[in-house]
Coordinates of C-alpha atoms and ligand atoms in Angstrom, one line a residue:
Chain A
M1 CA 134.9 61.0 206.5
S2 CA 136.6 59.6 203.3
H3 CA 138.6 62.2 201.5
L4 CA 137.4 61.4 197.5
T5 CA 133.6 62.4 198.8
Q6 CA 135.0 65.5 200.0
I7 CA 136.1 68.2 197.6
P8 CA 138.0 71.5 199.4
A9 CA 136.3 74.4 199.1
S10 CA 139.1 77.1 198.0
R11 CA 138.3 80.7 199.6
R12 CA 141.0 82.0 196.9
A13 CA 139.5 81.2 194.2
F14 CA 136.3 82.4 194.8
L15 CA 138.0 85.9 195.6
G16 CA 140.0 85.1 192.2
L17 CA 136.2 85.0 190.5
A18 CA 135.2 88.4 192.3
A19 CA 138.4 90.4 191.1
G20 CA 137.6 89.3 187.9
G21 CA 134.3 90.8 188.1
L22 CA 135.2 93.9 189.2
A23 CA 137.8 94.2 186.0
L24 CA 135.6 93.3 184.2
A25 CA 132.6 95.8 185.3
A26 CA 135.3 98.2 185.6
A27 CA 136.6 98.0 181.8
G28 CA 132.6 99.0 180.8
A29 CA 133.6 102.3 182.2
P30 CA 135.0 104.3 179.3
A31 CA 138.0 106.4 180.5
Q32 CA 136.8 110.3 180.2
A33 CA 138.6 113.1 178.6
A34 CA 139.2 116.2 179.7
K35 CA 135.9 118.7 179.2
V36 CA 136.6 121.5 176.2
R37 CA 136.0 124.9 177.7
T38 CA 133.7 126.9 175.3
S39 CA 130.9 129.8 175.3
A40 CA 129.8 128.4 172.2
R41 CA 125.8 128.7 171.7
I42 CA 124.5 125.4 170.7
V43 CA 120.9 125.0 169.6
I44 CA 119.5 121.2 168.8
L45 CA 116.2 121.4 167.1
G46 CA 114.3 118.5 167.6
A47 CA 114.6 116.3 170.7
G48 CA 114.3 112.7 169.7
A49 CA 116.4 110.1 169.3
A50 CA 119.3 111.8 167.3
G51 CA 118.5 115.3 169.5
T52 CA 118.7 113.4 172.7
A53 CA 121.4 111.1 172.7
L54 CA 123.5 114.1 171.3
A55 CA 122.8 116.9 174.2
N56 CA 123.5 114.0 176.7
R57 CA 127.0 113.5 175.1
L58 CA 127.8 117.1 174.9
V59 CA 127.1 118.0 178.0
E60 CA 129.6 115.2 178.7
R61 CA 132.0 116.9 176.3
L62 CA 131.7 120.7 176.8
E63 CA 132.4 122.9 179.9
G64 CA 130.7 126.2 179.5
A65 CA 128.5 126.1 176.3
S66 CA 125.2 126.7 176.7
I67 CA 123.0 123.9 174.8
T68 CA 119.5 124.5 173.9
L69 CA 116.8 122.0 172.8
I70 CA 113.8 123.0 171.1
D71 CA 110.8 120.6 170.4
G72 CA 107.2 120.7 171.4
R73 CA 107.0 117.0 172.4
K74 CA 106.3 116.3 175.2
Q75 CA 106.2 112.4 174.9
H76 CA 109.2 110.8 173.4
L77 CA 108.3 107.7 171.2
Y78 CA 110.7 104.8 170.9
Q79 CA 109.4 104.2 167.5
P80 CA 111.1 100.9 166.2
G81 CA 108.9 99.5 168.9
F82 CA 105.8 100.5 166.5
T83 CA 105.6 97.0 164.8
L84 CA 106.1 94.6 168.0
I85 CA 102.8 97.1 169.2
A86 CA 101.2 96.4 165.6
A87 CA 102.0 92.7 166.1
G88 CA 100.0 92.4 169.3
L89 CA 103.1 91.8 171.0
K90 CA 103.2 94.7 173.0
P91 CA 100.9 97.0 174.8
A92 CA 100.6 101.0 173.2
D93 CA 102.4 102.3 175.5
Y94 CA 105.4 99.8 175.5
S95 CA 107.2 103.0 172.7
V96 CA 105.8 105.9 174.8
S97 CA 108.4 108.2 177.5
E98 CA 108.8 111.6 178.4
T99 CA 111.1 114.0 176.7
G100 CA 111.7 115.6 179.6
G101 CA 112.8 112.5 181.3
W102 CA 116.0 111.8 179.0
L103 CA 117.2 115.5 178.9
P104 CA 120.8 116.4 180.6
K105 CA 120.5 118.7 183.6
G106 CA 123.1 120.9 181.8
A107 CA 121.0 122.0 178.5
S108 CA 117.7 123.8 178.6
W109 CA 114.6 122.3 176.8
I110 CA 112.4 125.2 175.0
E111 CA 108.9 123.1 174.9
E112 CA 107.4 124.6 171.4
P113 CA 108.2 123.8 168.0
A114 CA 110.9 125.4 165.6
A115 CA 109.1 127.5 162.9
E116 CA 111.6 129.3 161.0
I117 CA 115.3 128.6 160.2
D118 CA 117.7 131.5 158.9
P119 CA 121.2 130.3 159.1
E120 CA 122.6 133.4 157.4
A121 CA 121.6 135.5 160.6
K122 CA 122.2 132.3 162.8
I123 CA 118.6 132.8 164.3
V124 CA 115.5 130.2 165.1
T125 CA 112.2 131.5 165.7
T126 CA 110.0 129.1 167.5
A127 CA 106.1 128.2 166.9
S128 CA 105.0 131.6 169.6
G129 CA 108.2 134.1 167.7
Q130 CA 110.6 133.5 170.5
K131 CA 113.6 134.0 168.9
V132 CA 117.3 132.0 169.6
A133 CA 120.6 132.7 168.2
Y134 CA 122.8 130.1 167.8
D135 CA 127.0 129.9 167.2
Y136 CA 126.3 126.0 165.7
L137 CA 122.9 124.6 165.0
I138 CA 122.3 120.6 164.8
V139 CA 118.8 120.2 162.9
A140 CA 117.6 116.6 163.8
T141 CA 113.4 117.0 163.4
G142 CA 113.1 113.6 162.2
L143 CA 111.0 113.9 159.3
T144 CA 106.9 114.2 158.5
L145 CA 104.7 111.2 157.3
D146 CA 102.8 113.2 154.8
Y147 CA 99.5 111.5 154.7
D148 CA 97.9 114.2 153.0
Q149 CA 99.7 113.4 149.2
I150 CA 97.2 110.0 149.5
E151 CA 93.9 110.9 148.0
G152 CA 91.1 110.3 150.4
M153 CA 93.5 108.4 153.4
S154 CA 93.7 110.6 156.8
L155 CA 94.5 109.6 160.1
D156 CA 91.3 109.2 161.3
L157 CA 90.5 106.4 159.1
V158 CA 93.1 104.3 161.2
G159 CA 91.2 101.2 162.5
R160 CA 88.7 101.4 160.4
E161 CA 87.6 100.0 156.9
G162 CA 90.2 97.5 157.1
I163 CA 93.3 100.7 156.9
G164 CA 96.3 100.3 159.3
S165 CA 98.6 102.5 159.6
V166 CA 101.7 101.3 161.7
Y167 CA 104.2 104.1 161.0
A168 CA 101.2 106.4 162.3
G169 CA 101.7 106.3 166.1
P170 CA 101.7 103.9 169.4
D171 CA 97.8 104.1 169.6
Y172 CA 97.0 103.4 165.7
A173 CA 99.9 101.1 165.9
A174 CA 97.8 99.0 168.4
K175 CA 94.2 99.8 165.9
T176 CA 96.4 98.5 163.1
W177 CA 97.0 95.5 165.3
A178 CA 93.1 94.7 165.9
L179 CA 92.5 95.1 162.3
M180 CA 95.0 93.1 161.2
D181 CA 94.4 90.4 163.9
R182 CA 90.3 90.2 162.9
F183 CA 92.1 90.1 159.0
T184 CA 93.8 86.9 159.9
D185 CA 91.2 85.5 161.9
E186 CA 88.0 85.6 158.6
G187 CA 91.0 86.0 155.5
G188 CA 90.9 88.2 152.7
I189 CA 93.0 90.3 151.0
G190 CA 96.0 91.9 152.4
L191 CA 97.8 94.5 150.7
F192 CA 101.1 96.3 151.6
T193 CA 103.5 98.7 150.1
R194 CA 106.0 101.7 150.8
P195 CA 105.8 105.0 149.3
A196 CA 108.4 106.1 146.7
T197 CA 110.6 108.8 148.7
E198 CA 113.3 107.8 151.2
M199 CA 111.8 106.4 154.4
K200 CA 112.6 105.7 157.5
C201 CA 113.2 101.6 158.2
A202 CA 112.8 100.3 155.1
G203 CA 112.6 97.1 156.0
A204 CA 109.8 97.9 158.3
P205 CA 106.8 97.4 155.4
L206 CA 108.3 94.2 154.5
K207 CA 108.1 92.9 158.1
Y208 CA 104.7 94.0 159.0
T209 CA 104.2 91.7 155.5
F210 CA 105.9 89.1 156.8
L211 CA 104.1 89.0 160.1
T212 CA 100.5 89.2 158.8
D213 CA 101.5 85.7 156.9
D214 CA 102.4 84.3 160.0
Y215 CA 99.7 85.1 162.2
A216 CA 97.3 83.6 159.6
R217 CA 99.7 80.2 159.4
R218 CA 99.4 80.0 163.1
K219 CA 96.0 80.3 162.9
G220 CA 95.4 77.9 160.6
T221 CA 93.4 80.6 158.4
R222 CA 96.8 81.4 155.5
G223 CA 95.0 79.1 153.1
K224 CA 91.6 82.1 153.3
V225 CA 94.6 85.2 152.6
E226 CA 95.7 86.6 149.7
I227 CA 98.7 88.6 150.4
N228 CA 99.9 91.6 148.1
Y229 CA 102.5 93.6 147.8
A230 CA 102.9 96.7 145.4
A231 CA 106.6 97.6 145.7
H232 CA 107.4 101.5 144.6
G233 CA 110.1 100.2 142.6
G234 CA 111.8 98.0 141.1
S235 CA 112.9 96.5 143.9
L236 CA 111.9 95.4 147.3
F237 CA 115.1 96.7 149.1
S238 CA 117.7 99.2 147.8
V239 CA 120.6 97.0 148.7
P240 CA 121.2 94.1 145.9
I241 CA 122.1 91.5 148.1
V242 CA 119.2 91.9 150.6
N243 CA 116.8 92.4 148.3
E244 CA 117.7 88.8 146.5
K245 CA 117.0 87.0 150.1
V246 CA 113.8 88.5 150.4
R247 CA 112.2 87.9 147.1
M248 CA 113.2 84.2 147.6
L249 CA 111.4 84.8 150.7
Y250 CA 108.1 86.4 149.5
E251 CA 108.4 83.7 146.4
D252 CA 108.9 80.8 149.6
R253 CA 105.9 82.7 151.6
G254 CA 103.6 83.0 148.5
F255 CA 103.5 86.6 148.4
N256 CA 102.2 87.9 145.0
T257 CA 104.4 91.2 144.4
V258 CA 103.4 93.8 141.8
Y259 CA 106.8 96.6 140.7
N260 CA 106.6 100.5 140.6
H261 CA 103.4 100.9 141.8
V262 CA 103.0 103.6 143.9
M263 CA 100.0 104.3 146.4
K264 CA 98.2 108.0 145.2
A265 CA 94.8 107.2 146.2
I266 CA 92.3 104.8 148.4
D267 CA 88.6 104.9 148.8
P268 CA 87.4 103.4 152.4
G269 CA 83.9 103.3 150.6
K270 CA 84.8 100.6 148.2
K271 CA 88.0 99.1 149.8
I272 CA 90.2 100.1 146.7
A273 CA 93.8 101.6 146.2
T274 CA 95.0 103.3 143.4
F275 CA 98.6 103.1 142.0
A276 CA 100.4 104.6 139.8
T277 CA 102.5 103.2 137.4
P278 CA 104.4 103.1 134.2
E279 CA 101.7 101.7 132.6
G280 CA 98.9 104.4 134.3
D281 CA 96.8 104.3 137.2
V282 CA 95.9 100.8 138.4
E283 CA 93.6 99.7 141.0
M284 CA 93.9 96.8 144.1
P285 CA 91.4 95.9 146.0
Y286 CA 92.1 95.0 149.9
D287 CA 90.5 93.6 152.9
F288 CA 93.4 94.7 154.5
T289 CA 96.2 97.3 154.0
N290 CA 99.2 99.0 156.6
V291 CA 99.7 102.3 154.7
I292 CA 102.9 103.6 154.7
P293 CA 102.8 107.3 153.2
P294 CA 106.0 109.8 151.5
M295 CA 107.8 111.1 154.1
R296 CA 109.5 114.1 153.7
A297 CA 111.6 116.9 155.8
P298 CA 109.1 118.8 158.5
D299 CA 107.8 122.5 157.1
V300 CA 110.8 124.1 159.3
V301 CA 113.3 122.5 157.3
I302 CA 111.3 122.2 153.9
N303 CA 110.6 125.7 154.1
S304 CA 114.5 126.9 155.3
P305 CA 117.7 127.5 152.7
L306 CA 119.3 124.4 154.5
P307 CA 117.8 121.2 151.4
W308 CA 119.2 119.9 149.4
A309 CA 118.1 121.9 145.9
D310 CA 119.1 118.6 143.5
R311 CA 118.5 115.9 145.3
W312 CA 115.5 114.7 146.7
V313 CA 113.4 117.5 145.2
G314 CA 110.3 117.8 147.2
Q315 CA 111.6 115.6 150.2
G316 CA 113.5 118.8 151.7
W317 CA 116.4 117.0 153.6
V318 CA 118.9 118.9 154.6
E319 CA 122.2 119.4 151.8
V320 CA 125.0 118.0 154.2
D321 CA 128.6 115.8 153.5
Q322 CA 127.4 112.6 153.8
Y323 CA 130.6 111.8 156.1
K324 CA 131.3 114.4 158.0
L325 CA 127.3 115.4 158.4
R326 CA 128.4 119.0 158.4
H327 CA 125.8 121.2 156.4
R328 CA 127.8 122.4 152.9
R329 CA 127.0 126.0 152.8
Y330 CA 126.8 126.6 156.5
P331 CA 129.4 125.1 158.4
E332 CA 128.0 125.8 161.6
V333 CA 124.9 123.6 160.8
F334 CA 125.2 119.4 161.2
A335 CA 122.0 117.2 160.4
V336 CA 121.3 114.2 162.5
G337 CA 119.3 111.4 162.1
D338 CA 115.9 111.1 159.6
I339 CA 116.6 114.7 158.8
A340 CA 120.2 114.2 157.4
G341 CA 119.8 114.4 153.5
V342 CA 122.5 111.3 153.2
P343 CA 121.9 108.4 151.1
K344 CA 121.1 105.9 153.7
G345 CA 121.0 105.5 157.5
K346 CA 117.3 106.6 158.2
T347 CA 117.6 104.3 161.1
A348 CA 117.5 104.8 165.3
A349 CA 120.9 102.0 164.2
S350 CA 122.3 105.0 162.4
V351 CA 121.6 107.5 164.7
K352 CA 123.7 105.5 167.0
W353 CA 126.6 105.7 164.6
Q354 CA 125.8 109.3 163.2
V355 CA 125.8 110.9 166.8
P356 CA 129.6 110.3 168.1
V357 CA 130.3 111.7 164.9
V358 CA 128.5 114.8 164.6
E359 CA 129.7 115.1 168.6
E360 CA 133.3 114.8 167.4
Q361 CA 133.1 117.1 164.0
L362 CA 131.5 119.5 166.0
V363 CA 134.0 119.6 169.6
A364 CA 137.1 119.4 166.7
Q365 CA 135.2 122.6 165.3
I366 CA 134.7 124.3 168.2
E367 CA 138.8 123.5 169.2
G368 CA 139.8 124.6 165.7
K369 CA 141.5 121.6 164.4
D370 CA 140.1 118.9 162.1
S371 CA 138.4 115.7 162.8
D372 CA 138.4 112.4 161.0
E373 CA 135.4 110.5 162.4
L374 CA 133.5 109.9 159.9
Y375 CA 130.1 108.5 158.9
N376 CA 129.8 105.2 156.5
G377 CA 126.2 105.0 156.0
Y378 CA 125.8 101.8 158.6
T379 CA 122.1 101.4 158.5
S380 CA 120.6 98.4 160.0
C381 CA 117.3 97.1 160.3
P382 CA 116.6 93.8 162.2
L383 CA 114.1 92.0 159.4
I384 CA 111.5 89.7 161.4
T385 CA 110.2 87.1 159.3
R386 CA 108.0 85.7 161.2
I387 CA 107.4 85.9 165.3
G388 CA 110.8 84.1 166.6
R389 CA 112.9 84.8 164.2
A390 CA 115.2 87.8 161.7
M391 CA 117.9 88.9 160.1
L392 CA 120.0 91.0 161.3
V393 CA 120.6 93.6 158.5
E394 CA 123.3 96.1 158.7
F395 CA 125.2 98.1 155.7
D396 CA 126.9 100.9 154.6
Y397 CA 126.7 103.4 152.0
N398 CA 128.6 101.1 149.3
N399 CA 126.0 98.5 149.8
N400 CA 128.0 96.3 151.6
L401 CA 127.1 94.3 154.3
T402 CA 129.0 95.0 158.0
P403 CA 127.8 92.6 160.3
S404 CA 128.5 93.7 163.5
F405 CA 129.1 89.7 164.8
P406 CA 131.0 88.2 161.5
G407 CA 131.0 84.7 161.8
V408 CA 128.8 84.3 164.5
I409 CA 125.2 86.1 163.8
A410 CA 124.5 85.4 159.6
P411 CA 123.0 88.7 158.3
L412 CA 120.8 86.9 155.4
E413 CA 120.0 83.8 157.7
E414 CA 116.8 83.3 159.8
L415 CA 117.9 83.5 162.9
W416 CA 116.2 83.4 166.4
I417 CA 119.3 85.3 168.0
S418 CA 118.2 87.7 165.4
W419 CA 115.0 87.9 166.7
L420 CA 115.7 88.6 170.4
M421 CA 117.9 91.9 169.4
K422 CA 114.7 93.3 167.6
E423 CA 112.5 92.3 170.4
V424 CA 114.7 92.9 173.5
A425 CA 118.2 93.6 172.9
L426 CA 117.1 96.8 171.1
K427 CA 115.0 98.9 173.2
A428 CA 118.0 98.6 176.1
T429 CA 120.8 99.8 173.5
Y430 CA 118.1 102.5 172.2
N431 CA 117.6 103.5 175.3
A432 CA 121.1 103.5 176.8
M433 CA 121.6 105.4 173.3
L434 CA 119.7 107.9 174.8
R435 CA 121.7 108.3 177.8
G436 CA 124.6 108.8 175.6
K437 CA 125.7 105.3 177.1
A438 CA 126.2 104.0 173.5
Chain B
M1 CA 126.0 97.8 167.2
K2 CA 129.0 100.0 167.9
D3 CA 130.1 98.9 171.1
L4 CA 128.6 96.8 173.4
T5 CA 130.4 97.9 177.3
F6 CA 129.5 96.2 180.4
Q7 CA 126.6 99.2 180.9
T8 CA 124.9 98.2 177.8
L9 CA 124.8 94.9 178.8
I10 CA 123.2 95.9 182.1
A11 CA 120.5 97.9 180.4
V12 CA 119.8 95.4 178.1
F13 CA 119.1 92.6 181.1
E14 CA 116.9 96.0 182.6
E15 CA 114.8 95.9 179.7
I16 CA 114.3 92.6 179.2
F17 CA 113.0 91.4 182.7
G18 CA 111.6 94.9 184.0
F19 CA 113.9 96.7 186.3
W20 CA 112.8 95.4 189.7
L21 CA 112.5 91.4 188.0
F22 CA 116.2 91.7 186.8
W23 CA 117.4 93.3 190.0
G24 CA 115.3 91.0 192.0
M25 CA 116.4 88.2 190.2
V26 CA 120.4 88.9 190.2
A27 CA 119.6 89.6 194.3
A28 CA 118.4 86.1 194.4
A29 CA 121.5 84.8 192.6
V30 CA 123.6 87.0 194.4
I31 CA 122.0 85.7 198.0
V32 CA 122.4 81.8 196.8
T33 CA 125.6 82.2 196.1
L34 CA 126.4 83.8 199.0
A35 CA 124.4 81.2 200.7
Y36 CA 126.6 78.9 198.7
I37 CA 129.8 80.0 199.8
Y38 CA 128.4 79.8 202.8
V39 CA 127.8 76.2 203.6
L40 CA 131.2 75.6 201.6
V41 CA 133.0 77.3 203.8
R42 CA 131.6 76.4 207.3
D43 CA 131.6 72.5 206.4
R44 CA 134.7 72.9 204.2
S45 CA 134.0 70.6 201.8
L46 CA 131.6 69.4 199.1
S47 CA 129.3 66.8 200.3
M48 CA 129.6 64.2 197.6
R49 CA 125.5 62.4 198.7
K50 CA 124.2 66.3 198.9
F51 CA 125.9 66.9 195.4
F52 CA 124.1 63.9 194.3
L53 CA 120.6 65.2 194.9
A54 CA 121.5 68.7 193.0
Q55 CA 122.7 66.9 190.0
L56 CA 119.4 65.3 189.8
S57 CA 117.3 69.0 189.8
M58 CA 119.6 70.1 187.1
P59 CA 117.2 68.7 184.1
F60 CA 114.6 70.2 185.7
G61 CA 116.8 73.5 186.0
A62 CA 117.7 73.5 182.1
V63 CA 114.0 72.7 181.2
A64 CA 112.6 76.0 183.8
A65 CA 115.1 78.2 182.4
V66 CA 114.4 77.2 178.4
W67 CA 110.6 77.9 179.3
F68 CA 110.9 81.1 181.1
V69 CA 113.4 82.5 178.1
M70 CA 110.8 81.5 175.7
V71 CA 107.4 83.1 177.6
M72 CA 109.5 85.8 177.6
T73 CA 110.4 86.6 174.4
H74 CA 107.4 85.6 172.5
S75 CA 109.5 82.1 171.2
H76 CA 109.1 78.4 170.5
V77 CA 111.7 76.0 170.0
S78 CA 111.0 75.8 166.0
D79 CA 112.2 79.1 166.1
I80 CA 116.3 77.7 166.6
G81 CA 117.2 78.6 162.6
G82 CA 120.9 77.9 163.2
P83 CA 124.2 77.1 165.0
V84 CA 124.2 80.1 167.3
D85 CA 120.2 80.1 168.0
V86 CA 121.8 76.2 169.1
I87 CA 124.2 77.4 171.0
V88 CA 122.4 80.3 172.9
F89 CA 119.8 78.0 173.2
L90 CA 121.8 75.4 175.3
G91 CA 123.9 78.2 176.9
V92 CA 120.5 79.0 178.7
A93 CA 119.4 75.4 179.7
V94 CA 123.3 74.9 181.2
L95 CA 122.7 78.3 182.8
G96 CA 119.3 76.8 184.0
A97 CA 121.0 73.5 185.4
I98 CA 124.0 74.8 187.1
G99 CA 121.7 77.6 189.1
C100 CA 119.4 74.7 189.8
A101 CA 121.9 72.6 191.4
I102 CA 123.1 75.5 192.8
L103 CA 120.1 76.5 195.1
V104 CA 119.4 72.6 195.8
Y105 CA 122.5 72.1 197.4
T106 CA 122.6 74.9 199.4
L107 CA 119.2 74.6 200.3
Q108 CA 119.6 71.1 201.7
S109 CA 123.1 72.5 203.4
L110 CA 120.8 75.1 205.3
M111 CA 118.0 73.1 206.2
R112 CA 119.9 70.0 207.3
G113 CA 123.1 71.9 209.2
K114 CA 126.5 71.8 210.1
G115 CA 126.9 68.4 211.7
D116 CA 124.7 66.7 209.3
T117 CA 127.8 65.9 206.3
S118 CA 129.3 63.4 208.8
S119 CA 126.7 60.8 207.8
D120 CA 127.7 60.9 204.2
L121 CA 129.1 57.1 202.7
Ligands
FAD501 C1 107.4 101.6 162.5 C2 108.8 101.9 162.4 C3 109.5 101.3 162.5 C4 111.1 101.5 162.9 N1 112.2 100.3 163.7 C5 113.0 100.6 163.4 C6 114.2 99.4 163.7 O1 113.6 98.2 163.9 N2 115.4 99.8 163.8 C7 115.6 100.4 163.9 O2 117.1 101.2 163.8 N3 115.1 101.8 163.5 C8 113.3 101.8 163.3 N4 113.4 102.6 162.9 C9 113.6 104.1 162.8 C10 113.7 105.4 163.7 O3 112.9 105.2 164.6 C11 113.8 106.6 163.6 O4 115.0 106.6 162.4 C12 114.5 107.4 164.4 O5 114.1 107.5 165.8 C13 114.9 108.5 163.8 O6 115.4 109.4 165.0 P1 115.3 110.9 164.9 O7 116.3 111.6 166.0 O8 116.0 111.0 163.7 O9 114.1 111.6 164.3 P2 113.1 111.0 166.1 O10 113.1 110.0 167.0 O11 111.6 110.7 165.2 O12 112.5 112.5 166.3 C14 112.4 113.8 165.8 C15 111.9 115.2 166.8 O13 111.9 116.0 166.6 C16 111.0 117.2 166.9 N5 110.8 117.5 165.6 C17 109.5 118.0 164.4 N6 109.5 119.0 164.2 C18 110.3 119.9 164.9 C19 109.9 121.1 164.7 N7 109.3 122.1 163.9 N8 110.6 122.0 165.5 C20 110.8 121.1 166.9 N9 111.3 119.9 166.6 C21 111.0 119.4 166.3 C22 110.0 115.5 167.1 O14 108.5 116.3 168.2 C23 110.6 114.9 167.6 O15 110.5 114.5 168.7 C24 111.7 102.6 162.7 C25 110.4 103.5 162.8 C26 109.2 103.1 162.5 C27 108.0 104.7 162.5

């Protein structure tokens, strides 16, 4: 045996490697702080992204508290998946799971919607009339899609007459895909819009426009497809630096953009949408459109004393301090997720940042202390620019970009790794967040 | 992302491949690694001849890994848009190559048995 052809295998090297692996695994488990004892009654309205994540964290933090979730929806919807369903990349059930499967054992769940909030008496009344008293109330009801505000529009039109609606739900997203697939085969006019209200994931209308363009290019039908985008205001995106980038990409892709156009009516028979503009009503034709309706607070919140009186009038977002997410008039009330009346933050990624803030603020309040845990407006949106590429846009209240991986993942570049984040990592991170683990 | 922990990473991978495929692949990787260590310890040395064959398999491993990732993520090589993408891409290829080399080496050793090392150059 020649020594040159033999490399001794070291058992010690292997053991060292294994020990390193264990150390890495151990580093992942954060040290558990001692639980806070309390007999507080905490009621959480809404068991969506924010309500579920917060409930899972609170049962770990508090000992003896009574935690009650109120939500009539049996299905949990992973809404960022709607875009992928509507792009034919995932089946409709990709976004659907059981609400009950995510909720912690230490909390109870009243399976009906809340009908009334009385913050003076500190009582929530459910749809069946059950009265639930609270010491602390977390409003996490998400928002309502108000299709009725568009004349002629109703959900049963989705999937017919060229009318799609990615936002409406997983099945509607699948129907929208069937239409988009046909449209990019046959060609015609594609009409894309967004509402003038605050909205969840303001990047989603842009993404779907890019995806439609991408399919037409892949199928070789882009020459037969006209893409018109009607922006509700004077820009495509509220963060100026992102807006400029999107404007450049829209030009590059050959989209026709009109500004200050807000959809107010749709005529499915004639395939014409009517827009309110500063110059009066304007009609725009379509062969395929993605209707994104105005968004507002659910009735239970809008009809309560909780919304802002002088901001976002008619939309009903809860009047909270934008850093602490605590109600400005009722200090035992918090709002988290889409329902919070803050200038940014209607994304699941924001929920991930808001939930620990509400947790810390609430626990400190129970202990009679102050917390310096604040929400800075972090909002994120993997802006898909074609299948296989996206921009990982992250920003805060000041319209500053806040990249998670500075110097590695450039926020305003169309990158494959950003696509991987949206396509594969986002749902996993979301699920981990629901369990209170991220 | 606020914080990326080991738990989050595991959850991410479960999501990418599905629970069974992911843990099946982890199990396969663990088994192959253990078998590799077993033959190394058994033979008390690395056989250069087997290592050579293993090296020949590396390009195939690289291509297979890249193909797998591209198909699973609806992506295409033309989607690579910046330096970090190239790094991720090469990372996948390197992992595939090394994994394949270890697999081929181990299979050879297991199939030919112990005495075989003496037939080296
Ligand atoms: C098409 C689309 C794409 C998106 N893309 C992204 C993305 O890429 N990245 C990202 O981070 N975010 C994205 N989002 C946004 C994200 O899904 C939401 O911001 C997030 O789900 C908000 O969480 P939430 O808990 O506030 O609301 P939800 O998750 O909507 O949950 C609200 C819950 O409250 C319940 N509820 C409503 N009314 C009542 C009542 N009266 N009583 C009791 N319960 C009630 C509802 O049943 C629901 O379960 C997207 C959303 C859509 C629609």
